[in-house]
Tab-separated table of C-alpha atoms in Angstrom:
chain	number	residue	atom	x	y	z
A	9	MET	CA	-20.600	-13.017	-13.863
A	10	ASN	CA	-22.068	-15.070	-10.668
A	11	LYS	CA	-18.187	-15.144	-9.264
A	12	LEU	CA	-18.381	-11.305	-9.374
A	13	ASN	CA	-21.511	-10.876	-8.085
A	14	LEU	CA	-20.543	-13.588	-4.842
A	15	LEU	CA	-17.367	-11.274	-4.348
A	16	ILE	CA	-19.862	-7.952	-4.103
A	17	SER	CA	-21.915	-9.713	-1.621
A	18	THR	CA	-18.749	-10.985	0.830
A	19	LEU	CA	-17.107	-7.559	0.510
A	20	THR	CA	-20.697	-5.768	1.259
A	21	VAL	CA	-20.645	-7.420	4.637
A	22	LEU	CA	-17.220	-7.219	5.295
A	23	LEU	CA	-17.600	-3.301	5.144
A	24	PHE	CA	-21.078	-3.469	7.261
A	25	ILE	CA	-19.296	-6.296	10.417
A	26	ILE	CA	-16.258	-3.803	10.482
A	27	VAL	CA	-18.403	-0.871	10.380
A	28	GLY	CA	-20.420	-2.117	13.138
A	29	LEU	CA	-17.501	-3.134	15.209
A	30	THR	CA	-16.732	0.406	16.343
A	31	GLU	CA	-16.961	4.121	16.828
A	32	SER	CA	-13.755	5.229	17.712
A	33	LYS	CA	-10.736	4.067	18.274
A	34	VAL	CA	-9.305	2.710	21.657
A	35	ILE	CA	-5.503	2.355	22.095
A	36	SER	CA	-6.230	-0.255	25.944
A	37	GLY	CA	-3.529	-2.411	28.070
A	38	ASN	CA	-1.981	-2.269	31.537
A	39	HIS	CA	1.284	-0.102	32.344
A	40	TYR	CA	3.780	-1.245	34.128
A	41	ARG	CA	7.006	-0.318	35.167
A	42	SER	CA	10.021	-0.264	32.810
A	43	GLN	CA	13.317	0.300	31.963
A	44	SER	CA	12.671	3.500	31.002
A	45	ASN	CA	11.081	6.757	32.425
A	46	TRP	CA	9.623	8.137	29.194
A	47	ASN	CA	7.759	5.125	27.215
A	48	PHE	CA	6.303	5.809	23.509
A	49	ILE	CA	2.424	4.260	23.532
A	50	ASP	CA	0.924	4.794	19.886
A	51	LYS	CA	0.237	7.773	17.639
A	52	PHE	CA	-2.792	8.671	15.594
A	53	ALA	CA	-4.004	11.295	13.334
A	54	MET	CA	-6.475	13.679	14.089
A	55	THR	CA	-8.922	15.333	11.805
A	56	LEU	CA	-10.292	19.345	13.230
A	57	ASP	CA	-12.760	17.990	14.346
A	58	SER	CA	-12.130	15.569	16.858
A	59	HIS	CA	-11.417	14.319	20.994
A	60	VAL	CA	-9.199	12.119	22.931
A	61	THR	CA	-11.209	10.643	26.229
A	62	ILE	CA	-8.621	9.282	28.880
A	63	ASP	CA	-10.018	6.364	31.164
A	64	ILE	CA	-6.649	5.202	33.489
A	65	GLU	CA	-6.287	3.537	36.685
A	66	PHE	CA	-3.552	4.596	39.152
A	67	VAL	CA	-2.405	2.395	41.883
A	68	LYS	CA	-2.090	4.692	45.261
A	69	GLY	CA	0.781	6.634	45.262
A	70	ASP	CA	1.768	5.918	41.367
A	71	MET	CA	3.229	9.025	39.935
A	72	SER	CA	3.152	8.499	36.488
A	73	SER	CA	1.919	10.493	33.851
A	74	VAL	CA	0.175	9.837	30.642
A	75	LEU	CA	1.545	12.993	28.351
A	76	LEU	CA	-0.242	13.824	24.985
A	77	TYR	CA	1.913	15.652	21.898
A	78	SER	CA	1.523	16.806	18.612
A	79	ASP	CA	3.550	16.839	16.093
A	80	LYS	CA	4.691	20.290	16.452
A	81	HIS	CA	7.343	18.976	18.971
A	82	TRP	CA	8.092	15.370	17.304
A	83	ASP	CA	10.069	15.875	15.065
A	84	TYR	CA	12.878	17.545	17.823
A	85	ILE	CA	12.142	15.119	20.582
A	86	ILE	CA	13.100	12.138	18.525
A	87	LYS	CA	16.265	13.508	17.202
A	88	ASN	CA	17.876	14.802	20.513
A	89	ASP	CA	18.470	12.043	23.177
A	90	GLN	CA	19.614	13.918	25.544
A	91	LEU	CA	16.371	15.430	26.362
A	92	THR	CA	15.664	15.029	30.200
A	93	CYS	CA	12.284	13.465	31.265
A	94	GLN	CA	11.483	16.750	33.047
A	95	GLU	CA	12.173	18.168	29.554
A	96	LEU	CA	10.028	15.850	27.389
A	97	GLU	CA	7.504	16.504	29.762
A	98	SER	CA	7.444	20.438	30.182
A	99	MET	CA	6.961	20.273	25.913
A	100	ALA	CA	3.939	17.914	26.281
A	101	GLU	CA	0.494	19.680	25.385
A	102	ALA	CA	-1.519	17.630	27.711
A	103	LYS	CA	-0.847	15.742	30.598
A	104	ILE	CA	-2.917	12.997	33.176
A	105	ASP	CA	-1.883	12.428	36.434
A	106	ASN	CA	-3.453	11.524	40.248
A	107	GLY	CA	-4.920	14.338	40.132
A	108	SER	CA	-6.260	15.463	36.451
A	109	PRO	CA	-10.349	15.211	36.567
A	110	TYR	CA	-9.194	13.445	33.156
A	111	ASN	CA	-8.537	10.189	34.160
A	112	GLU	CA	-12.355	9.814	34.672
A	113	ASN	CA	-13.357	9.038	31.961
A	114	TYR	CA	-14.296	12.433	29.892
A	115	PRO	CA	-13.170	14.084	26.710
A	116	ILE	CA	-10.377	16.135	26.581
A	117	PRO	CA	-10.437	18.501	23.189
A	118	ILE	CA	-8.392	18.583	20.914
A	119	TYR	CA	-7.727	22.387	19.530
A	120	GLN	CA	-5.645	22.725	16.040
A	121	GLN	CA	-6.147	24.587	12.703
A	122	ARG	CA	-5.049	21.538	10.756
A	123	ALA	CA	-5.176	17.671	11.016
A	124	ARG	CA	-1.686	16.750	12.993
A	125	TYR	CA	-0.681	13.867	14.569
A	126	TRP	CA	-1.038	13.220	18.384
A	127	TYR	CA	1.363	10.540	20.257
A	128	VAL	CA	1.044	9.021	23.551
A	129	VAL	CA	3.219	8.499	25.997
A	130	PHE	CA	3.958	6.695	29.770
A	131	SER	CA	6.051	8.538	31.993
A	132	ASN	CA	7.536	9.064	35.579
A	133	CYS	CA	10.111	11.585	36.155
A	134	ILE	CA	10.338	10.830	39.994
A	135	ALA	CA	10.434	7.621	40.325
A	136	PRO	CA	13.841	5.540	39.233
A	137	ALA	CA	14.074	3.363	36.161
A	138	ASP	CA	14.404	-0.379	36.683
A	139	LYS	CA	14.597	-3.102	34.491
A	140	MET	CA	13.794	-5.795	36.650
A	141	ASP	CA	11.093	-4.093	38.246
A	142	ARG	CA	7.185	-5.205	36.121
A	143	THR	CA	5.071	-3.832	39.210
A	144	HIS	CA	2.174	-3.279	37.801
A	145	LEU	CA	0.767	0.129	37.540
A	146	GLY	CA	-2.723	-0.285	36.895
A	147	LYS	CA	-4.922	-0.317	33.802
A	148	TYR	CA	-5.664	2.257	30.320
A	149	SER	CA	-7.723	3.115	27.725
A	150	ILE	CA	-7.742	6.118	25.458
A	151	THR	CA	-10.237	6.520	22.440
A	152	MET	CA	-9.847	8.840	20.004
A	153	GLU	CA	-12.090	9.908	17.263
A	154	ASN	CA	-12.562	11.447	13.981
A	155	ARG	CA	-14.912	13.117	12.249
A	156	GLY	CA	-16.528	11.285	8.917
A	157	ASP	CA	-18.455	8.637	8.517
A	158	LYS	CA	-18.003	5.219	10.730
A	159	LEU	CA	-14.763	4.146	8.366
A	160	ASN	CA	-13.036	7.435	8.769
A	161	ARG	CA	-14.612	8.135	12.164
A	162	VAL	CA	-12.317	5.049	13.667
A	163	ILE	CA	-8.976	5.221	11.742
A	164	SER	CA	-5.973	7.267	11.913
A	165	ALA	CA	-6.661	11.030	9.692
A	166	ASP	CA	-3.909	9.593	7.514
A	167	GLU	CA	-5.476	6.990	6.659
A	168	GLN	CA	-9.332	8.095	5.800
A	169	PHE	CA	-10.769	6.236	2.737
A	170	THR	CA	-8.184	4.105	1.412
A	171	PRO	CA	-10.474	1.290	2.810
A	172	HIS	CA	-12.967	2.437	0.937
A	173	MET	CA	-10.803	2.570	-2.253
A	174	SER	CA	-8.986	-0.323	-1.302
A	175	ILE	CA	-11.788	-2.366	-1.041
A	176	ILE	CA	-13.681	-0.802	-4.922
A	177	ALA	CA	-10.274	-1.472	-6.792
A	178	LEU	CA	-9.982	-5.145	-5.184
A	179	ILE	CA	-13.786	-5.606	-7.103
A	180	VAL	CA	-12.326	-3.439	-10.606
A	181	LEU	CA	-9.299	-6.317	-10.259
A	182	PHE	CA	-11.552	-9.406	-9.624
A	183	ALA	CA	-13.082	-8.452	-12.865
A	184	VAL	CA	-10.247	-7.945	-14.651
A	185	PHE	CA	-9.177	-11.236	-13.290
A	186	ILE	CA	-12.451	-12.584	-14.338
A	187	VAL	CA	-11.465	-10.866	-18.598
A	188	SER	CA	-8.580	-12.049	-18.564
A	189	VAL	CA	-9.177	-15.662	-17.885
A	190	HIS	CA	-11.372	-16.147	-20.178
A	191	SER	CA	-8.908	-14.077	-23.069
A	192	ILE	CA	-6.591	-17.354	-21.883
A	193	SER	CA	-8.637	-19.602	-22.356
A	194	VAL	CA	-9.791	-18.467	-26.405
A	195	GLN	CA	-6.358	-17.863	-26.716
A	196	THR	CA	-5.148	-21.487	-26.154
A	197	ASN	CA	-8.341	-22.965	-27.907
A	198	LEU	CA	-7.652	-21.129	-30.874
A	199	GLY	CA	-4.187	-22.404	-30.677
A	200	TYR	CA	-2.020	-19.405	-29.945
A	201	ARG	CA	0.426	-18.688	-27.488
A	202	SER	CA	-0.555	-16.932	-24.164
A	203	GLU	CA	2.747	-16.591	-21.784
A	204	VAL	CA	1.954	-13.048	-21.631
A	205	MET	CA	-1.379	-13.308	-20.709
A	206	LYS	CA	-0.257	-15.651	-18.076
A	207	LEU	CA	2.100	-13.656	-16.683
A	208	PHE	CA	-0.777	-10.478	-16.705
A	209	THR	CA	-2.909	-12.540	-14.817
A	210	SER	CA	0.126	-14.157	-12.051
A	211	ALA	CA	0.031	-10.021	-11.463
A	212	VAL	CA	-3.354	-9.019	-11.370
A	213	VAL	CA	-3.309	-12.173	-8.613
A	214	LEU	CA	-0.340	-10.362	-6.661
A	215	LYS	CA	-1.732	-7.659	-6.617
A	216	MET	CA	-5.670	-8.790	-5.534
A	217	VAL	CA	-3.743	-10.335	-2.660
A	218	SER	CA	-1.479	-7.588	-1.527
A	219	LEU	CA	-5.475	-5.603	-1.396
A	220	LEU	CA	-7.246	-8.328	0.590
A	221	ILE	CA	-4.029	-8.308	3.082
A	222	LEU	CA	-4.512	-4.782	3.400
A	223	ILE	CA	-8.836	-4.984	3.863
A	224	GLY	CA	-7.694	-7.863	5.935
A	225	TYR	CA	-5.823	-5.243	7.718
A	226	TYR	CA	-8.348	-2.566	8.340
A	227	ALA	CA	-10.421	-5.104	9.579
A	228	GLU	CA	-8.196	-5.735	12.797
A	229	TYR	CA	-8.032	-2.295	13.075
A	230	TYR	CA	-11.703	-2.089	13.588
A	231	ALA	CA	-11.518	-5.119	15.240
A	232	GLN	CA	-9.369	-2.670	17.717
A	233	ASP	CA	-6.421	-5.005	17.851
A	234	THR	CA	-3.393	-2.234	17.168
A	235	ASN	CA	-0.152	-5.384	16.228
A	236	LEU	CA	-0.835	-4.924	13.245
A	237	ASP	CA	2.072	-3.299	11.568
A	238	ASN	CA	3.130	-6.502	9.749
A	239	LEU	CA	-0.118	-6.888	7.783
A	240	LYS	CA	0.571	-3.602	6.523
A	241	LEU	CA	4.245	-4.400	5.413
A	242	ALA	CA	3.201	-7.800	4.044
A	243	SER	CA	0.482	-6.026	1.780
A	244	ASN	CA	3.087	-3.678	0.703
A	245	CYS	CA	5.759	-6.476	-0.052
A	246	VAL	CA	3.339	-8.662	-2.106
A	247	ASP	CA	2.150	-5.020	-3.856
A	248	ILE	CA	5.750	-4.803	-4.969
A	249	PHE	CA	5.855	-8.415	-6.485
A	250	ALA	CA	2.954	-7.918	-8.695
A	251	ARG	CA	3.978	-4.547	-10.002
A	252	SER	CA	7.622	-6.580	-10.438
A	253	VAL	CA	5.780	-8.808	-12.543
A	254	PHE	CA	3.393	-6.827	-14.300
A	255	GLY	CA	6.914	-4.540	-15.308
A	256	LEU	CA	8.266	-7.686	-16.616
A	257	VAL	CA	5.524	-8.105	-18.451
A	258	LEU	CA	6.078	-4.902	-20.132
A	259	LEU	CA	9.237	-5.296	-20.870
A	260	LEU	CA	8.743	-8.928	-22.302
A	261	LEU	CA	5.665	-7.760	-24.985
A	262	SER	CA	8.243	-4.190	-25.665
A	263	GLN	CA	10.695	-7.133	-26.886
A	264	GLY	CA	7.985	-8.856	-29.001
A	265	PHE	CA	7.556	-11.764	-27.386
A	266	ASN	CA	4.784	-14.279	-27.814
A	267	VAL	CA	3.830	-11.801	-30.794
A	268	SER	CA	6.377	-10.776	-33.120
A	269	THR	CA	7.598	-12.565	-35.827
A	270	MET	CA	10.986	-12.717	-34.839
A	271	SER	CA	11.569	-14.280	-31.163
A	272	PRO	CA	13.947	-11.704	-29.338
A	273	SER	CA	18.040	-12.430	-28.880
A	274	LEU	CA	19.613	-13.954	-26.149
A	275	PHE	CA	20.605	-10.368	-24.600
A	276	PRO	CA	17.819	-8.919	-24.104
A	277	ARG	CA	16.122	-11.370	-21.708
A	278	VAL	CA	18.835	-11.454	-20.072
A	279	LEU	CA	18.785	-7.808	-19.421
A	280	THR	CA	14.497	-8.285	-18.305
A	281	SER	CA	15.672	-10.567	-16.168
A	282	ALA	CA	17.973	-8.752	-14.397
A	283	PHE	CA	15.801	-5.694	-14.717
A	284	PHE	CA	13.222	-7.573	-13.223
A	285	LEU	CA	15.537	-8.987	-10.132
A	286	VAL	CA	16.749	-5.637	-9.253
A	287	TYR	CA	13.502	-3.965	-9.358
A	288	LEU	CA	12.002	-6.720	-7.069
A	289	VAL	CA	14.771	-7.157	-4.439
A	290	TYR	CA	15.528	-3.696	-4.095
A	291	SER	CA	12.314	-2.730	-3.411
A	292	LEU	CA	11.801	-5.244	-1.174
A	293	ALA	CA	15.290	-4.449	0.603
A	294	ALA	CA	14.216	-0.632	0.930
A	295	SER	CA	10.676	-1.186	2.019
A	296	ILE	CA	11.788	-3.741	4.703
A	297	PHE	CA	14.398	-1.461	6.285
A	298	TYR	CA	12.601	1.297	6.299
A	299	ASP	CA	9.650	-0.202	7.904
A	300	CYS	CA	12.237	-0.917	10.262
A	301	LEU	CA	13.341	2.963	10.461
A	302	ALA	CA	9.843	3.999	10.548
A	303	LYS	CA	9.185	2.087	13.861
A	304	LEU	CA	11.714	2.951	15.373
A	305	TYR	CA	11.632	6.730	14.845
A	306	ARG	CA	7.573	6.896	14.678
A	307	VAL	CA	7.133	8.594	11.588
A	308	GLN	CA	5.762	7.588	8.557
A	309	HIS	CA	7.036	8.415	4.750
A	310	TYR	CA	6.811	7.044	1.237
A	311	TYR	CA	9.571	4.457	1.187
A	312	ILE	CA	10.474	5.575	-2.109
A	313	ASP	CA	10.051	9.096	-1.280
A	314	THR	CA	13.623	8.031	0.877
A	315	ALA	CA	17.605	8.123	0.712
A	316	ILE	CA	17.474	4.482	0.456
A	317	GLY	CA	13.786	4.604	-2.334
A	318	TYR	CA	15.414	7.017	-4.805
A	319	PRO	CA	17.985	4.590	-6.575
A	320	ILE	CA	14.464	2.720	-7.292
A	321	LEU	CA	13.422	5.901	-9.431
A	322	GLY	CA	16.992	5.472	-10.709
A	323	VAL	CA	15.834	1.522	-12.104
A	324	VAL	CA	12.272	2.466	-13.072
A	325	GLY	CA	13.916	5.123	-15.270
A	326	CYS	CA	15.974	2.895	-16.769
A	327	MET	CA	13.612	0.539	-17.267
A	328	PHE	CA	11.532	3.226	-19.227
A	329	ILE	CA	14.673	4.411	-20.855
A	330	TYR	CA	14.552	0.245	-22.590
A	331	PHE	CA	10.629	0.056	-23.151
A	332	ILE	CA	10.630	2.339	-25.381
A	333	PHE	CA	13.633	1.519	-27.550
A	334	SER	CA	12.702	-1.952	-27.245
A	335	THR	CA	8.613	-0.870	-28.469
A	336	PHE	CA	9.907	0.787	-31.179
A	337	HIS	CA	12.654	-0.844	-32.508
A	338	THR	CA	10.064	-4.219	-32.384
A	339	ARG	CA	7.885	-1.924	-33.887
A	340	SER	CA	10.473	-1.433	-37.198
A	341	GLN	CA	10.887	-4.905	-37.729
A	342	GLN	CA	7.102	-6.178	-38.406
A	343	LEU	CA	5.342	-5.846	-41.507
A	344	ASP	CA	1.422	-6.706	-40.270
A	345	ALA	CA	0.007	-3.342	-39.811
A	346	THR	CA	-2.032	-4.766	-36.684
A	347	ARG	CA	1.231	-5.624	-35.024
A	348	ARG	CA	2.835	-2.201	-35.629
A	349	LYS	CA	-0.461	-0.615	-34.056
A	350	LEU	CA	-0.089	-2.530	-31.350
A	351	LEU	CA	3.489	-2.333	-30.142
A	352	CYS	CA	2.738	1.501	-31.198
A	353	MET	CA	-0.420	1.824	-28.621
A	354	VAL	CA	1.734	-0.119	-26.248
A	355	GLY	CA	4.606	2.111	-26.362
A	356	CYS	CA	2.471	5.500	-25.828
A	357	ILE	CA	0.125	4.392	-23.088
A	358	PHE	CA	1.988	1.723	-20.782
A	359	SER	CA	4.760	4.089	-20.806
A	360	LEU	CA	2.716	6.248	-18.792
A	361	TRP	CA	3.225	3.546	-16.160
A	362	PHE	CA	6.212	4.218	-15.415
A	363	PHE	CA	5.861	7.745	-14.581
A	364	CYS	CA	3.232	7.168	-11.815
A	365	TYR	CA	6.594	6.352	-9.506
A	366	PRO	CA	8.072	9.710	-9.894
A	367	ALA	CA	4.208	11.712	-9.902
A	368	ALA	CA	3.847	9.444	-6.655
A	369	THR	CA	6.649	10.682	-5.383
A	370	ILE	CA	6.316	14.127	-5.584
A	371	ILE	CA	2.597	13.703	-3.878
A	372	SER	CA	4.473	12.059	-0.936
A	373	HIS	CA	7.200	14.775	-0.941
A	374	PHE	CA	4.527	17.860	-0.985
A	375	VAL	CA	1.665	17.008	0.569
A	376	ALA	CA	1.487	17.735	4.457
A	377	ASP	CA	2.218	13.729	6.718
A	378	THR	CA	-1.388	13.806	8.177
A	379	VAL	CA	-2.885	13.388	4.115
A	380	ARG	CA	0.291	11.603	3.016
A	381	PHE	CA	-0.047	8.008	3.533
A	382	ARG	CA	-3.640	8.002	2.100
A	383	SER	CA	-2.849	9.456	-0.917
A	384	VAL	CA	0.120	7.983	-1.900
A	385	THR	CA	-1.634	4.540	-1.581
A	386	CYS	CA	-4.997	6.131	-3.462
A	387	PHE	CA	-3.216	6.943	-5.713
A	388	ASN	CA	-1.218	3.858	-6.787
A	389	GLN	CA	-4.145	2.307	-6.561
A	390	ILE	CA	-6.094	3.672	-9.061
A	391	THR	CA	-3.462	4.141	-11.881
A	392	GLU	CA	-2.709	0.388	-11.094
A	393	THR	CA	-5.352	-0.592	-11.665
A	394	LEU	CA	-6.749	1.456	-14.647
A	395	PHE	CA	-3.732	0.318	-16.239
A	396	TYR	CA	-4.374	-3.307	-15.235
A	397	MET	CA	-7.983	-2.865	-17.187
A	398	ILE	CA	-6.126	-0.672	-20.253
A	399	PHE	CA	-4.004	-4.576	-20.669
A	400	SER	CA	-6.961	-6.970	-20.749
A	401	GLY	CA	-9.249	-4.807	-22.536
A	402	LEU	CA	-6.136	-4.768	-25.460
A	403	PHE	CA	-6.317	-8.416	-25.244
A	404	VAL	CA	-9.868	-9.796	-24.312
A	405	GLY	CA	-11.363	-12.277	-25.636
A	406	CYS	CA	-13.677	-11.242	-28.337
A	407	SER	CA	-14.428	-11.574	-32.163
A	408	SER	CA	-14.284	-7.673	-32.349
A	409	ASN	CA	-10.544	-7.917	-31.073
A	410	LYS	CA	-7.876	-8.419	-33.744
A	411	PHE	CA	-4.987	-8.364	-31.793
A	412	ILE	CA	-6.283	-11.518	-29.786
A	413	HIS	CA	-5.323	-12.783	-33.413
A	414	ILE	CA	-1.512	-11.994	-33.740
A	415	PHE	CA	-0.286	-13.619	-31.132
A	416	ASN	CA	1.686	-16.560	-32.275
A	417	PRO	CA	0.713	-20.077	-33.005
A	418	ILE	CA	1.426	-22.427	-30.446
A	419	SER	CA	3.595	-24.710	-33.223
A	420	THR	CA	3.722	-24.602	-36.881
A	421	HIS	CA	1.160	-27.491	-37.915
A	422	THR	CA	-1.445	-25.444	-36.783
A	423	ASN	CA	-1.262	-22.298	-38.791
A	424	ASP	CA	-3.219	-23.711	-41.565
A	425	LYS	CA	-6.324	-24.387	-38.116
A	426	LEU	CA	-5.485	-20.659	-37.507
A	427	LYS	CA	-6.213	-19.036	-40.573
A	428	THR	CA	-9.739	-21.025	-40.215
A	429	LEU	CA	-10.901	-20.405	-36.552
A	430	ASP	CA	-12.952	-17.234	-35.888
A	431	ILE	CA	-13.658	-16.287	-32.285
């Protein structure tokens, strides 16, 4: 309990620190002549009540412009490489150059009927592009501010509420971790096998690490460090590892691993290992590949809701069928009523875990771009945390829990001891 209080206090302090760091998103840096006349800088999803402030120092005679594009034309722009610089400039919703009043730190109001992405681009259609010319053309600072509390005001609209949910999920998972460690300790003291609970605890730890990386991403984001895409990718990769391990736990438990009086044969073990490796390797490859593609085309989708990600749903579907078959096949072989009840509960409850994958994909497919990331992320965090809580609750180490006593003994000579011990 003291450790839980310490974590809550630490996260509360972190929350107040990152809230106090800034009240708006600032994109800043130095502008140089580059090998292209049209250069993408960054993007930001704006809510209805929002504004952009441009503060840029142009060198004398510089003909560069800062262009603001909404998502109205962006898909067309990135898919048409033949557009000229002048055509690209003509599609911009706002243009700021040496003759614009907005370069003197005036806010630019954003008029829109819905939340939408805005893209920042530097262009110079007059001067010829030169790969060798790195002339310094000035400094720029672009301030973007959304509506909402201090956390939501700074971040892009498609990520709002994600930091809040991540912190809450981390606190809950830390409590789940404490319960799981206690259950392992009880099982070990009573001489029961605890491999399943140890594997589940490792999944919880991986999920916590994923959330810590994501929270670290937002902490650095509030500190105005914009080169953080790799942190978000790292968080997703660790999360995939956690999901893979938890899926492995469910498949092993469905075969009666540690709880059945009959050990699973070689074939089910090999098939379970194959499911684990295929899901883990392919999901990691799809996530990394999509991340590279998203950076190239400046778009953001749920990686499973893509052509390369759809096979993951097929793998999960096969795992679900195998999980249901194994669970009820193992249940039919048990004579003990408590074991039969446990396997029935596992099959009924955790079959829903597999349905979370198509559910998240459907959410991603049909919601607007400006809420896709936060909708999918919050949905996954809520469902994963809920299933982890249920799993740890099934095997919590307390005297009233009958399921803690159905685990197989570590060795046969401890059977008499197990009959006399109670928690």
